[in-house]
Tab-separated table of C-alpha atoms in Angstrom:
chain	number	residue	atom	x	y	z
A	24	MET	CA	0.000	0.000	0.000
A	25	SER	CA	3.048	2.248	0.072
A	26	GLN	CA	2.485	3.277	-3.557
A	27	VAL	CA	-1.131	4.284	-3.018
A	28	LYS	CA	-2.003	7.958	-3.347
A	29	MET	CA	-3.711	8.669	-0.049
A	30	GLU	CA	-5.588	11.643	-1.491
A	31	THR	CA	-7.448	9.405	-3.974
A	32	ILE	CA	-7.950	6.187	-2.038
A	33	TRP	CA	-11.394	7.016	-0.659
A	34	GLN	CA	-12.862	8.629	-3.768
A	35	HIS	CA	-16.036	6.835	-4.769
A	36	ASP	CA	-16.169	8.573	-8.144
A	37	VAL	CA	-12.952	6.791	-9.150
A	38	VAL	CA	-13.210	3.440	-7.378
A	39	LEU	CA	-16.900	2.529	-7.667
A	40	PRO	CA	-17.048	2.839	-11.469
A	41	TYR	CA	-14.011	0.549	-11.710
A	42	ILE	CA	-15.584	-2.021	-9.396
A	43	LEU	CA	-18.960	-1.957	-11.130
A	44	ASN	CA	-17.714	-1.742	-14.716
A	45	GLU	CA	-14.159	-2.793	-15.595
A	46	LEU	CA	-13.562	-5.229	-12.751
A	47	LYS	CA	-17.055	-6.692	-13.120
A	48	GLU	CA	-16.429	-7.285	-16.848
A	49	LYS	CA	-13.115	-9.044	-16.144
A	50	ILE	CA	-14.727	-11.399	-13.658
A	51	GLU	CA	-17.815	-12.042	-15.786
A	52	ALA	CA	-15.529	-13.205	-18.599
A	53	ILE	CA	-14.665	-16.120	-16.286
A	54	THR	CA	-17.827	-16.759	-14.246
A	55	PRO	CA	-21.258	-15.183	-13.700
A	56	ILE	CA	-21.474	-12.681	-10.842
A	57	HIS	CA	-24.326	-13.116	-8.384
A	58	LYS	CA	-23.490	-10.343	-5.959
A	59	ILE	CA	-20.911	-7.630	-5.226
A	60	VAL	CA	-20.731	-6.403	-1.641
A	61	LEU	CA	-18.766	-3.755	0.185
A	62	TYR	CA	-17.802	-4.531	3.787
A	63	GLY	CA	-15.541	-3.157	6.490
A	64	SER	CA	-15.347	0.512	7.425
A	65	ARG	CA	-17.077	1.749	4.238
A	66	ALA	CA	-20.085	-0.453	4.860
A	67	ARG	CA	-20.368	0.915	8.403
A	68	THR	CA	-19.821	4.573	7.490
A	69	PRO	CA	-22.553	6.713	5.911
A	70	PHE	CA	-21.689	7.684	2.346
A	71	ASN	CA	-21.552	11.389	3.139
A	72	ASP	CA	-18.860	10.706	5.760
A	73	TRP	CA	-16.559	8.676	3.493
A	74	GLU	CA	-14.020	11.496	3.332
A	75	SER	CA	-13.165	10.579	6.927
A	76	LEU	CA	-11.942	7.221	5.580
A	77	LYS	CA	-8.973	8.760	3.779
A	78	GLY	CA	-6.188	6.160	3.881
A	79	LYS	CA	-8.574	3.211	4.223
A	80	ASP	CA	-8.715	0.589	1.509
A	81	TRP	CA	-11.802	-0.840	-0.195
A	82	ASP	CA	-13.053	-4.244	1.006
A	83	ILE	CA	-15.000	-5.969	-1.756
A	84	ILE	CA	-16.500	-9.456	-2.017
A	85	VAL	CA	-17.695	-10.726	-5.389
A	86	VAL	CA	-19.946	-13.787	-5.249
A	87	CYS	CA	-19.646	-16.080	-8.266
A	88	ASN	CA	-20.065	-19.745	-9.202
A	89	PHE	CA	-16.530	-20.573	-8.050
A	90	PRO	CA	-13.737	-18.764	-6.176
A	91	ILE	CA	-10.944	-17.004	-8.057
A	92	THR	CA	-7.489	-16.536	-6.556
A	93	ASN	CA	-4.710	-14.103	-7.470
A	94	THR	CA	-7.197	-11.268	-7.918
A	95	HIS	CA	-4.479	-8.733	-7.063
A	96	ILE	CA	-3.587	-8.614	-10.768
A	97	TRP	CA	-6.865	-6.763	-11.366
A	98	THR	CA	-6.348	-4.227	-8.591
A	99	LYS	CA	-2.649	-3.370	-8.535
A	100	ASP	CA	-1.233	-0.168	-10.002
A	101	LEU	CA	-4.575	1.652	-9.920
A	102	GLY	CA	-3.722	4.474	-7.518
A	103	TYR	CA	-6.037	3.009	-4.875
A	104	HIS	CA	-6.124	-0.287	-2.994
A	105	ILE	CA	-8.884	-2.870	-3.169
A	106	ASP	CA	-9.007	-5.929	-0.917
A	107	LEU	CA	-10.839	-8.175	-3.359
A	108	THR	CA	-12.254	-11.594	-2.546
A	109	VAL	CA	-13.994	-13.599	-5.263
A	110	THR	CA	-15.905	-16.408	-3.609
A	111	THR	CA	-19.032	-18.593	-3.792
A	112	LYS	CA	-22.564	-18.321	-2.414
A	113	ASP	CA	-21.712	-20.907	0.255
A	114	ARG	CA	-18.713	-18.940	1.493
A	115	ILE	CA	-20.517	-15.585	1.613
A	116	ALA	CA	-22.806	-17.210	4.177
A	117	HIS	CA	-19.867	-16.935	6.621
A	118	PHE	CA	-20.183	-13.147	6.576
A	119	GLU	CA	-23.938	-13.257	6.960
A	120	GLN	CA	-23.668	-15.818	9.783
A	121	TYR	CA	-21.597	-13.453	11.891
A	122	ASN	CA	-23.838	-10.464	11.089
A	123	MET	CA	-21.017	-8.635	9.350
A	124	THR	CA	-22.220	-5.289	8.108
A	125	TYR	CA	-22.043	-5.015	4.357
A	126	LEU	CA	-23.617	-3.041	1.545
A	127	GLU	CA	-24.680	-4.700	-1.659
A	128	LEU	CA	-23.402	-2.879	-4.742
A	129	PHE	CA	-24.706	-5.387	-7.313
A	130	PRO	CA	-27.335	-6.439	-8.320
A	131	ASN	CA	-29.229	-4.283	-5.782
A	132	ASN	CA	-27.381	-1.053	-5.053
A	133	GLU	CA	-27.902	-0.444	-1.330
A	134	LEU	CA	-25.465	2.457	-1.340
A	135	VAL	CA	-27.566	5.585	-1.405
A	136	MET	CA	-25.586	8.306	-3.143
A	137	THR	CA	-26.718	11.810	-2.388
A	138	LYS	CA	-25.184	15.053	-3.549
A	139	THR	CA	-24.306	17.610	-0.916
């Protein structure tokens, strides 16, 4: 994370389009995507307060038909850091079992974006 530009790491207008467009396309070329969720500090912090998360990475889980390893090749050298896990429906149940707070980005966007 030493090469990450801290002033851009939290910016939704840069990271979310990548997650929901380019990264989604790369994964869908391999396996269908059932769900994309955001967890960790961003899932627990209201969208309007995300600027307070400067320096925090993005924690993303993509639920597919089968897990994919070595996903760092899709997220390195972007100017921001994404902790990306590509897993199965069975394994996402682990997060739900422990009541981990998460926001669904795809297919149902639970992140309410409001302009200030």
